[in-house]
Structure formats: structure tokens, C-alpha cells
């Protein structure tokens, strides 16, 4: 192989590299890594191994802490009042099922390839470098923005807990700055920097802190559930306060239940961060399936019980969409204002745990992206004493704090959510592709044709569901799309055999479960607002520019120097000792 200097060694070298961009893009964009490279050669670029000190109970606590934040205290009110009524309980159950199916797809990859890159690594070994970089960069940006929003929420809920108006007492207004960016939040910055120091110091200590905060938060949730069942009335499940409003357990029918599920699904986002801790798990084969799936199941049960508690306290048409639990308790308990303070305390604990887990996850994503060479390898460095990705953690912590310092909550929330659902969708597609395609023995086109045609059918169904006027024609077209989707899956099962079986743990009922996950994620994407799509389009364009102007050349240099795989290579099935992450001896 011909050696050459870095594309960034001089202006002349860089201009030469830019002029060669089309050829380099074609060579590198579709290049896939292998499980062996991800678990050994690329990992060595961090210089120090991350310490393997997590077990299944750590992962369950991280999963619960990552999911049960402030989201349930906001989305449940709108979902009940406007979408599903008391059947919001079933909305949470359906959303939980959707999260569990996506979690199965994550788990198969994490067990086979226990690295810190999560979805970035899974997509890179399946669909190639460019697709992985596009989805990974959007996911990291979603993490940063949502963490900044959560930190500002913490200030608000902390003020509620002690009876102080955060906006007037704790935030500093700078009149010279534009509206939406003129409320300086020092507390949000401090909480992010403190958590950054903790996750830089040790993952083990971060786990202990998460366990303590999660335990306190669950105690608060149990308090909410107990008070609701004690003081509530089952008649509120079926009787609205105003008889002119629809009654019964399903006041908005089956469509309302699914509309509610699409709204509350955001409360489950967070379990994906657990997969980024796979590199630090002692026994990935057993601990990861238990940790990821167990946390989703437990959170689903808690959410359903909380929704039932809220629905028993007040009829659905009296529930406050913006502060459902506070309003429900005060409206039912003769104005006991101390409940508002208790809810503020509980929400504060929830925000801290979700922040901690998300910040752990975002640092590990950028660490592995650094290992791949598409961003500076400085991000991949693991500290020799703490065994944590200090550079990535510190950089993202400072960036998140800077955004949280100025930017108002409503602006941040308009920029978050679509990226995570898009990544879930990509991982569900990737697990099917990986099972059915092996370039050495099978053609990828039957599987790609199935994935594209099935996704197109799901998109048509989703557009009809959200946009078509009610009536028999809509029902007929939805039924036709459903039959077409089922027929495509059954035809694929009959026509295309699996190319490989998982060595340790695999998604059951392949390809049905990933296909249902694909449908549910597309369906939920149909309920995302326009600003989110604008944000996704904007950051996708910025990501493509970064890839074209920097990443593809850094990646090409790595290939020429022998540190990265060459071209469109299929993921080979090397035997890997999962416990020690070292290649077994080949005969």
C-alpha cells in the first residue's frame, strides 16, 4: 500500500485532499468495520481500557435513571386530557412495548459487540461509515440539547420544591440579549459541571450516585402511586366531570390510545444510553439482556401505575396538561400545597438521574466516534487513572453548560427528539440486515428490497393515519396497508434464509420483532412537529459538510496508514471471547 502524509499537514495537502473528495467519498462512505476491529484494534486507539466493573443491577438502575426523568410529569397530562383519556394507561403500555422491541435490537448488537459506541458502532458495521456518522452526530447533538433543557428544568423544579420562583429569583435577565437567550441560568451550569466531574472521576462512583438518586426517585414515585390509589376514585376511569365530554374508559377511541402512545414515548428515551456502557460490563452475555430489557419492563410498570393513579384522582377533562400530577393532587386533596413541593423534589431527583445517564452515554458515543477516525482521535482517549473518556466527557460537559446558560427551555425542546427515534429506526433495520446478509454467501439486494418496501408501506400507513379524514375509506386504506406490510414480512421469511445466527443472544421471532419496531418508530416519527424536522434537516446538512470537509479525509488517511479497514468489506464473524475481548486462536 502506498504511504502518504496527512491530508491536514499543510494547506497544499488539504486543498489536494478536497479536490480528491468525490473519489474518497465513494471509497470511504460505504466502508464497514468489523466486530473484531471494533472490539480490539479500534479500541486500542483509546490507549487505556475502560474498567469492567458494572453488573446487571447497575445497568437496570442506569436504565431506570435514564428513562424516568421529568418527561412523565409533562407528557402524561396532555396525553390524558387531549389524546387518550383514562386509557392513557394503555398508551404507556403500548409505548413501553415499542421501547422493549427496540431494546431487543440494541441488545443483540451489544452482546455480540460490547463496545462503548452504541448505535454508532452497530450502524457502522452494517451500513457503513457515512450513515453511522450521520446518525451518530445527530444523536450526540440531541443528547447535548436535551441535557441542556433538562438542566434548566432542574432549576425550575428545584424552585418548586422549596417554594421559590426560579425565573424571578435565580435567573439573571440580560436585556441586551435577544428574547429566548437572555435568561442566564447559573444553577443549570453548576449542576452540569458537577455531574461532568463525577462521570470523569469514575463510572463505578457514577453508578453508586445513580443508584442513590434512583432509589430516592422511586420512593417518590411510589408515594405518588400510593396517594393516588388511596385518595382516588375508580369512577374517574369512566365518568368525565362534564357530561357533554366523551365518557367511558376510551373517550377518544382506539386512535386516541395510539395518539397518546406516540406522545408519551419520549418518556422512554434513555435506555439506549445503557448500551454505551457495554464495554464496562463484567459479563455482557447475561448482564446486558437483563439490564436493558429489565429496566424497560420496570419503567413501563411504574408509568402505567402512575397513569392509573393520576386518572383516579381526577376525571380526564379536569387534568392540567402542563402540570398533571400537581393539579390532580391539589384538586383532589383540598388544596394541600405541600404536595407541589414534594412533586418538585421528586422531579428534581428524576432530572438528576436522567442527566447523569445521558451525559455518560454522550461521552461514550463521541469517544468511539473518535476511535473511528472521523473526528479527532483526542476524543477517544481514556484516562489512565480513572479509566473514563475524560476528554469527551469534559468537552461535551462544557458545551452543554454553555448552551444551558443562555438558551430558554422551549427553544431547546423544539430541537430535540427526532434524532433518537431515527437512530432507533436505523438499529432495527440494521439487526435484520446483519442477520440476513453475508456478502461472501448472499446478495444484499433481497434484504434491502424488503427493508425499503416495508418502510415505504409503513410511511404510507403513517401518513394516512395522521392526515386522512376519518371515515370508511380511511379504514379501508389502513387495512390494505396493514395487510401489505404483513404480506411483505411473511414473503421475506419464506424467500430469504438467515445468513447467520447469533452466538450468544439474539432477537427472538426474527424478523417479526424488528419489523414491528420499524413500523412503530416510523409511526411515532409521524407525530413529530415541523420544527424537529427542520432541526434534523439543518444538523444533517451540517453533519454532511463536516464529513465532506474533514471526516472523509481523516478516515482516508487512516485507511492509507493501515489503521482502518479498507473498502466495502462485509462484517466477518470472527470468534471473540466476549469476557476478555481478545481474539481466539485460529488454527
Short mmCIF file of C-alpha atoms in Angstrom, two decimals, residues 33-439:
data_model
loop_
_atom_site.label_atom_id
_atom_site.label_comp_id
_atom_site.label_asym_id
_atom_site.label_seq_id
_atom_site.Cartn_x
_atom_site.Cartn_y
_atom_site.Cartn_z
CA UNK A 33 -15.99 -2.00 10.14
CA UNK A 34 -15.97 -5.49 11.65
CA UNK A 35 -16.79 -6.79 15.10
CA UNK A 36 -13.12 -7.73 15.53
CA UNK A 37 -11.94 -4.21 14.68
CA UNK A 38 -14.48 -2.57 16.97
CA UNK A 39 -13.62 -4.78 19.95
CA UNK A 40 -9.83 -4.84 19.57
CA UNK A 41 -7.90 -2.74 17.04
CA UNK A 42 -10.03 0.42 17.17
CA UNK A 43 -10.37 0.16 20.94
CA UNK A 44 -6.59 0.33 21.26
CA UNK A 45 -6.71 3.91 19.95
CA UNK A 46 -8.03 4.93 23.38
CA UNK A 47 -4.65 3.71 24.76
CA UNK A 48 -6.22 2.69 28.10
CA UNK A 49 -9.04 0.15 28.59
CA UNK A 50 -12.26 1.23 30.29
CA UNK A 51 -12.56 -0.63 33.60
CA UNK A 52 -15.09 -3.52 33.56
CA UNK A 53 -16.91 -3.04 36.86
CA UNK A 54 -20.64 -2.95 36.04
CA UNK A 55 -23.17 -5.73 36.59
CA UNK A 56 -26.81 -6.25 35.56
CA UNK A 57 -28.20 -4.39 38.57
CA UNK A 58 -26.04 -1.36 37.67
CA UNK A 59 -27.50 -1.42 34.15
CA UNK A 60 -31.07 -1.68 35.44
CA UNK A 61 -30.51 1.33 37.70
CA UNK A 62 -28.87 3.27 34.86
CA UNK A 63 -31.81 2.37 32.60
CA UNK A 64 -34.41 3.44 35.14
CA UNK A 65 -32.45 6.59 35.95
CA UNK A 66 -32.08 7.45 32.26
CA UNK A 67 -35.76 6.99 31.43
CA UNK A 68 -37.66 8.21 34.49
CA UNK A 69 -36.86 11.91 34.32
CA UNK A 70 -39.22 14.87 34.21
CA UNK A 71 -40.89 13.69 30.97
CA UNK A 72 -43.60 11.65 32.67
CA UNK A 73 -44.66 14.71 34.70
CA UNK A 74 -45.29 16.67 31.50
CA UNK A 75 -46.43 14.31 28.72
CA UNK A 76 -48.94 12.34 30.81
CA UNK A 77 -51.17 15.39 31.26
CA UNK A 78 -51.52 16.22 27.56
CA UNK A 79 -51.83 12.54 26.64
CA UNK A 80 -54.71 12.05 29.08
CA UNK A 81 -56.54 15.37 28.64
CA UNK A 82 -56.28 15.68 24.84
CA UNK A 83 -55.48 12.26 23.39
CA UNK A 84 -56.49 9.11 25.29
CA UNK A 85 -58.38 9.96 28.48
CA UNK A 86 -58.10 7.28 31.20
CA UNK A 87 -56.84 4.89 28.50
CA UNK A 88 -53.52 6.72 28.77
CA UNK A 89 -52.61 3.68 30.90
CA UNK A 90 -52.71 1.59 27.72
CA UNK A 91 -50.84 4.32 25.85
CA UNK A 92 -47.94 3.88 28.26
CA UNK A 93 -48.14 0.09 27.86
CA UNK A 94 -48.00 0.35 24.04
CA UNK A 95 -45.14 2.85 24.16
CA UNK A 96 -43.33 0.53 26.58
CA UNK A 97 -43.78 -2.39 24.18
CA UNK A 98 -42.31 -0.28 21.39
CA UNK A 99 -39.33 0.63 23.58
CA UNK A 100 -38.84 -3.03 24.56
CA UNK A 101 -38.78 -4.18 20.91
CA UNK A 102 -36.18 -1.54 20.06
CA UNK A 103 -34.25 -2.55 23.18
CA UNK A 104 -34.12 -6.16 21.91
CA UNK A 105 -32.42 -4.92 18.73
CA UNK A 106 -29.88 -2.91 20.74
CA UNK A 107 -29.22 -5.91 23.00
CA UNK A 108 -28.32 -8.30 20.17
CA UNK A 109 -25.65 -5.90 18.94
CA UNK A 110 -24.40 -5.03 22.44
CA UNK A 111 -23.94 -8.69 23.41
CA UNK A 112 -22.15 -9.61 20.19
CA UNK A 113 -20.06 -6.43 20.15
CA UNK A 114 -19.70 -4.95 23.67
CA UNK A 115 -18.20 -1.57 22.84
CA UNK A 116 -18.97 1.94 24.04
CA UNK A 117 -20.17 3.20 20.66
CA UNK A 118 -23.76 2.01 20.92
CA UNK A 119 -25.81 2.75 17.81
CA UNK A 120 -22.85 4.38 16.03
CA UNK A 121 -20.87 1.14 16.11
CA UNK A 122 -23.90 -1.03 15.24
CA UNK A 123 -24.71 1.02 12.15
CA UNK A 124 -21.04 1.30 11.15
CA UNK A 125 -20.58 -2.48 10.98
CA UNK A 126 -23.81 -2.78 8.98
CA UNK A 127 -24.44 0.18 6.68
CA UNK A 128 -21.04 1.86 6.63
CA UNK A 129 -19.17 4.87 7.88
CA UNK A 130 -21.19 7.75 6.39
CA UNK A 131 -24.59 6.51 7.61
CA UNK A 132 -23.11 5.84 11.06
CA UNK A 133 -21.56 9.31 11.23
CA UNK A 134 -24.81 10.98 10.12
CA UNK A 135 -26.93 9.20 12.72
CA UNK A 136 -24.30 9.33 15.47
CA UNK A 137 -23.69 13.06 15.10
CA UNK A 138 -27.43 13.83 15.25
CA UNK A 139 -27.80 11.60 18.30
CA UNK A 140 -24.94 13.32 20.14
CA UNK A 141 -26.45 16.72 19.32
CA UNK A 142 -29.83 15.52 20.62
CA UNK A 143 -28.12 14.43 23.84
CA UNK A 144 -26.42 17.79 24.28
CA UNK A 145 -29.58 19.82 23.65
CA UNK A 146 -31.85 17.61 25.75
CA UNK A 147 -29.33 17.67 28.62
CA UNK A 148 -29.22 21.46 28.47
CA UNK A 149 -33.03 21.51 28.57
CA UNK A 150 -33.09 19.07 31.48
CA UNK A 151 -30.60 21.18 33.44
CA UNK A 152 -32.78 24.28 33.06
CA UNK A 153 -35.80 22.17 34.10
CA UNK A 154 -33.88 21.17 37.23
CA UNK A 155 -33.67 24.83 38.23
CA UNK A 156 -37.43 25.24 37.78
CA UNK A 157 -38.37 22.08 39.74
CA UNK A 158 -35.87 22.85 42.49
CA UNK A 159 -37.56 26.23 42.88
CA UNK A 160 -40.94 24.48 43.05
CA UNK A 161 -39.62 22.13 45.74
CA UNK A 162 -38.69 24.95 48.07
CA UNK A 163 -41.43 27.37 47.04
CA UNK A 164 -39.29 29.87 45.09
CA UNK A 165 -39.86 31.25 41.60
CA UNK A 166 -36.73 30.23 39.70
CA UNK A 167 -37.32 32.74 36.91
CA UNK A 168 -37.52 35.77 39.17
CA UNK A 169 -35.13 34.74 41.94
CA UNK A 170 -32.43 32.51 40.43
CA UNK A 171 -32.17 33.51 36.78
CA UNK A 172 -30.48 36.72 35.70
CA UNK A 173 -32.12 38.70 32.90
CA UNK A 174 -29.76 40.39 30.43
CA UNK A 175 -31.84 42.89 28.46
CA UNK A 176 -29.20 43.34 25.75
CA UNK A 177 -29.54 39.71 24.63
CA UNK A 178 -32.37 38.55 22.32
CA UNK A 179 -35.51 37.07 23.88
CA UNK A 180 -35.16 33.36 24.48
CA UNK A 181 -31.44 33.75 25.18
CA UNK A 182 -31.49 36.45 27.85
CA UNK A 183 -32.24 34.37 30.98
CA UNK A 184 -28.88 33.39 32.49
CA UNK A 185 -29.19 30.14 34.49
CA UNK A 186 -26.15 29.69 36.75
CA UNK A 187 -27.65 26.72 38.64
CA UNK A 188 -28.08 24.74 35.41
CA UNK A 189 -24.42 25.34 34.55
CA UNK A 190 -23.24 24.30 38.01
CA UNK A 191 -25.23 21.06 38.02
CA UNK A 192 -23.86 20.08 34.60
CA UNK A 193 -20.27 20.83 35.61
CA UNK A 194 -20.62 18.89 38.88
CA UNK A 195 -22.02 15.86 37.06
CA UNK A 196 -19.24 16.17 34.46
CA UNK A 197 -16.63 15.95 37.21
CA UNK A 198 -18.36 12.87 38.66
CA UNK A 199 -18.51 10.96 35.37
CA UNK A 200 -14.89 11.90 34.62
CA UNK A 201 -13.79 10.58 38.00
CA UNK A 202 -15.27 7.05 37.84
CA UNK A 203 -18.05 5.07 36.22
CA UNK A 204 -18.33 2.96 39.38
CA UNK A 205 -18.90 6.01 41.57
CA UNK A 206 -21.32 7.39 38.97
CA UNK A 207 -23.25 4.13 39.28
CA UNK A 208 -23.39 4.42 43.07
CA UNK A 209 -24.65 8.01 42.85
CA UNK A 210 -27.21 6.96 40.24
CA UNK A 211 -28.42 4.12 42.48
CA UNK A 212 -28.93 6.52 45.41
CA UNK A 213 -30.77 9.13 43.34
CA UNK A 214 -32.83 6.47 41.53
CA UNK A 215 -33.85 4.88 44.85
CA UNK A 216 -34.99 8.27 46.17
CA UNK A 217 -36.87 8.97 42.95
CA UNK A 218 -38.62 5.58 43.02
CA UNK A 219 -39.67 6.22 46.64
CA UNK A 220 -41.25 9.45 45.47
CA UNK A 221 -43.00 7.68 42.57
CA UNK A 222 -44.35 5.05 44.97
CA UNK A 223 -45.63 7.91 47.14
CA UNK A 224 -47.47 9.38 44.13
CA UNK A 225 -48.92 5.97 43.22
CA UNK A 226 -49.97 5.15 46.78
CA UNK A 227 -51.63 8.53 47.35
CA UNK A 228 -53.46 8.25 44.05
CA UNK A 229 -54.88 4.81 44.78
CA UNK A 230 -55.71 5.83 48.35
CA UNK A 231 -57.42 9.14 47.67
CA UNK A 232 -58.63 8.46 44.13
CA UNK A 233 -61.95 7.10 42.89
CA UNK A 234 -62.40 4.41 40.24
CA UNK A 235 -65.43 6.21 38.82
CA UNK A 236 -62.99 8.73 37.30
CA UNK A 237 -61.90 5.95 34.92
CA UNK A 238 -65.24 6.22 33.11
CA UNK A 239 -67.01 9.46 34.09
CA UNK A 240 -65.87 12.92 32.91
CA UNK A 241 -66.68 15.97 35.01
CA UNK A 242 -68.66 17.49 32.13
CA UNK A 243 -71.26 15.09 30.72
CA UNK A 244 -71.00 16.87 27.37
CA UNK A 245 -67.50 15.45 27.01
CA UNK A 246 -66.98 11.88 25.74
CA UNK A 247 -67.20 9.30 28.52
CA UNK A 248 -66.01 5.77 29.17
CA UNK A 249 -62.51 4.36 29.54
CA UNK A 250 -61.85 5.08 25.83
CA UNK A 251 -63.34 8.56 25.34
CA UNK A 252 -61.29 9.13 22.18
CA UNK A 253 -61.45 5.54 20.92
CA UNK A 254 -58.56 3.34 19.77
CA UNK A 255 -56.97 6.15 17.70
CA UNK A 256 -56.70 8.21 20.89
CA UNK A 257 -54.79 5.42 22.63
CA UNK A 258 -52.21 5.25 19.82
CA UNK A 259 -52.01 9.03 19.58
CA UNK A 260 -51.30 9.08 23.31
CA UNK A 261 -48.64 6.39 22.89
CA UNK A 262 -46.83 8.48 20.29
CA UNK A 263 -46.79 11.40 22.72
CA UNK A 264 -45.62 9.54 25.84
CA UNK A 265 -42.94 7.50 24.04
CA UNK A 266 -40.48 10.33 24.69
CA UNK A 267 -40.66 9.30 28.38
CA UNK A 268 -38.88 6.04 27.48
CA UNK A 269 -35.95 7.60 25.66
CA UNK A 270 -32.84 6.91 27.71
CA UNK A 271 -32.47 3.12 27.63
CA UNK A 272 -30.21 3.43 24.56
CA UNK A 273 -27.58 5.12 26.74
CA UNK A 274 -27.25 1.84 28.67
CA UNK A 275 -25.87 0.12 25.54
CA UNK A 276 -22.95 2.59 25.50
CA UNK A 277 -21.83 1.12 28.85
CA UNK A 278 -21.39 -2.37 27.33
CA UNK A 279 -17.60 -2.02 27.27
CA UNK A 280 -17.59 -1.62 31.07
CA UNK A 281 -19.83 -4.62 31.86
CA UNK A 282 -18.24 -7.66 33.52
CA UNK A 283 -20.36 -10.30 31.77
CA UNK A 284 -22.06 -8.82 28.68
CA UNK A 285 -23.70 -12.10 27.62
CA UNK A 286 -26.04 -12.20 30.63
CA UNK A 287 -25.82 -8.72 32.19
CA UNK A 288 -26.78 -6.67 29.10
CA UNK A 289 -30.04 -8.52 28.21
CA UNK A 290 -31.16 -8.44 31.84
CA UNK A 291 -30.11 -4.83 32.37
CA UNK A 292 -31.60 -3.29 29.21
CA UNK A 293 -34.83 -5.30 28.97
CA UNK A 294 -35.37 -5.36 32.74
CA UNK A 295 -35.13 -1.58 33.04
CA UNK A 296 -37.65 -1.03 30.21
CA UNK A 297 -40.13 -3.50 31.75
CA UNK A 298 -39.84 -1.98 35.24
CA UNK A 299 -40.24 1.57 33.91
CA UNK A 300 -43.30 0.52 31.91
CA UNK A 301 -44.93 -0.88 35.07
CA UNK A 302 -44.14 2.32 37.01
CA UNK A 303 -45.51 4.54 34.25
CA UNK A 304 -48.74 2.54 33.97
CA UNK A 305 -49.28 2.71 37.73
CA UNK A 306 -48.57 6.47 37.75
CA UNK A 307 -51.05 6.99 34.91
CA UNK A 308 -53.67 4.96 36.79
CA UNK A 309 -53.03 7.00 39.94
CA UNK A 310 -53.46 10.27 38.06
CA UNK A 311 -56.64 9.05 36.33
CA UNK A 312 -58.19 8.01 39.66
CA UNK A 313 -57.55 11.38 41.29
CA UNK A 314 -59.41 13.48 38.71
CA UNK A 315 -61.62 12.96 35.64
CA UNK A 316 -59.53 13.23 32.50
CA UNK A 317 -61.15 16.51 31.41
CA UNK A 318 -60.04 18.24 34.64
CA UNK A 319 -56.40 17.13 34.42
CA UNK A 320 -53.99 20.03 33.84
CA UNK A 321 -51.99 19.25 30.65
CA UNK A 322 -48.97 21.24 31.87
CA UNK A 323 -48.75 20.02 35.48
CA UNK A 324 -50.93 16.90 35.68
CA UNK A 325 -49.79 15.41 38.99
CA UNK A 326 -49.60 18.70 40.86
CA UNK A 327 -53.06 19.67 39.60
CA UNK A 328 -54.52 16.24 40.30
CA UNK A 329 -53.31 16.17 43.91
CA UNK A 330 -54.27 19.75 44.72
CA UNK A 331 -57.66 19.36 43.05
CA UNK A 332 -58.41 16.17 44.97
CA UNK A 333 -56.77 16.81 48.34
CA UNK A 334 -58.46 20.12 49.18
CA UNK A 335 -55.53 22.29 48.17
CA UNK A 336 -52.72 20.63 50.12
CA UNK A 337 -49.97 22.79 48.64
CA UNK A 338 -47.19 20.77 50.23
CA UNK A 339 -47.81 18.14 47.56
CA UNK A 340 -46.49 20.61 44.99
CA UNK A 341 -43.23 20.81 46.93
CA UNK A 342 -42.98 17.01 47.13
CA UNK A 343 -43.51 16.69 43.37
CA UNK A 344 -40.80 19.31 42.81
CA UNK A 345 -38.37 17.27 44.93
CA UNK A 346 -39.21 14.03 43.12
CA UNK A 347 -38.91 15.61 39.67
CA UNK A 348 -35.54 17.10 40.68
CA UNK A 349 -34.20 13.65 41.56
CA UNK A 350 -35.53 12.31 38.28
CA UNK A 351 -33.83 15.05 36.28
CA UNK A 352 -30.51 14.43 38.02
CA UNK A 353 -30.56 10.71 37.25
CA UNK A 354 -31.58 11.20 33.61
CA UNK A 355 -28.86 13.86 33.24
CA UNK A 356 -26.21 11.59 34.74
CA UNK A 357 -27.04 8.64 32.47
CA UNK A 358 -27.36 10.80 29.34
CA UNK A 359 -24.02 12.50 30.00
CA UNK A 360 -22.36 9.11 30.46
CA UNK A 361 -23.86 7.98 27.16
CA UNK A 362 -22.99 11.05 25.10
CA UNK A 363 -19.33 10.91 26.16
CA UNK A 364 -19.02 7.26 25.14
CA UNK A 365 -20.64 7.92 21.77
CA UNK A 366 -18.14 10.65 20.92
CA UNK A 367 -15.28 8.54 22.32
CA UNK A 368 -15.96 5.70 19.87
CA UNK A 369 -16.60 8.14 17.01
CA UNK A 370 -13.09 9.42 17.80
CA UNK A 371 -11.70 5.87 17.63
CA UNK A 372 -13.13 5.51 14.12
CA UNK A 373 -11.06 8.47 12.94
CA UNK A 374 -13.93 10.61 11.62
CA UNK A 375 -13.42 13.13 14.43
CA UNK A 376 -10.05 13.88 16.11
CA UNK A 377 -8.67 10.88 17.99
CA UNK A 378 -8.21 13.20 21.02
CA UNK A 379 -11.87 12.44 21.86
CA UNK A 380 -11.08 8.72 22.05
CA UNK A 381 -8.51 8.99 24.84
CA UNK A 382 -9.29 7.14 28.08
CA UNK A 383 -7.58 8.44 31.22
CA UNK A 384 -5.05 6.03 32.71
CA UNK A 385 -6.15 6.61 36.33
CA UNK A 386 -9.92 6.95 36.05
CA UNK A 387 -10.43 4.59 33.06
CA UNK A 388 -13.06 7.02 31.72
CA UNK A 389 -13.19 9.04 28.46
CA UNK A 390 -12.20 12.28 30.19
CA UNK A 391 -11.63 14.35 27.04
CA UNK A 392 -15.01 13.54 25.53
CA UNK A 393 -16.79 13.98 28.88
CA UNK A 394 -15.19 17.35 29.59
CA UNK A 395 -15.73 18.74 26.08
CA UNK A 396 -19.41 17.79 25.94
CA UNK A 397 -19.95 18.90 29.54
CA UNK A 398 -18.63 22.39 28.80
CA UNK A 399 -20.64 22.57 25.54
CA UNK A 400 -23.84 21.51 27.31
CA UNK A 401 -23.24 24.00 30.13
CA UNK A 402 -22.69 26.84 27.65
CA UNK A 403 -25.99 26.10 25.90
CA UNK A 404 -27.88 25.72 29.19
CA UNK A 405 -26.51 29.05 30.43
CA UNK A 406 -28.38 31.16 27.85
CA UNK A 407 -30.99 29.18 25.96
CA UNK A 408 -34.63 29.01 27.08
CA UNK A 409 -36.30 25.64 27.62
CA UNK A 410 -38.97 25.97 24.91
CA UNK A 411 -36.31 26.70 22.26
CA UNK A 412 -34.30 23.62 23.25
CA UNK A 413 -37.35 21.33 23.34
CA UNK A 414 -38.27 22.30 19.77
CA UNK A 415 -34.85 20.99 18.69
CA UNK A 416 -35.00 17.57 20.38
CA UNK A 417 -36.49 14.09 19.77
CA UNK A 418 -36.41 13.17 16.09
CA UNK A 419 -32.74 12.18 16.11
CA UNK A 420 -33.20 9.48 18.76
CA UNK A 421 -36.23 7.94 17.03
CA UNK A 422 -34.32 7.98 13.73
CA UNK A 423 -31.43 6.08 15.33
CA UNK A 424 -33.85 3.53 16.85
CA UNK A 425 -35.26 3.03 13.35
CA UNK A 426 -31.79 2.54 11.86
CA UNK A 427 -30.78 -0.01 14.52
CA UNK A 428 -33.96 -2.04 13.87
CA UNK A 429 -33.14 -2.10 10.15
CA UNK A 430 -29.51 -2.95 10.89
CA UNK A 431 -30.29 -6.01 13.01
CA UNK A 432 -32.37 -7.51 10.17
CA UNK A 433 -29.68 -6.71 7.57
CA UNK A 434 -26.96 -8.24 9.73
CA UNK A 435 -28.89 -11.48 10.23
CA UNK A 436 -29.79 -11.99 6.56
CA UNK A 437 -26.81 -10.63 4.63
CA UNK A 438 -23.31 -12.03 4.26
CA UNK A 439 -21.57 -10.67 1.17
#
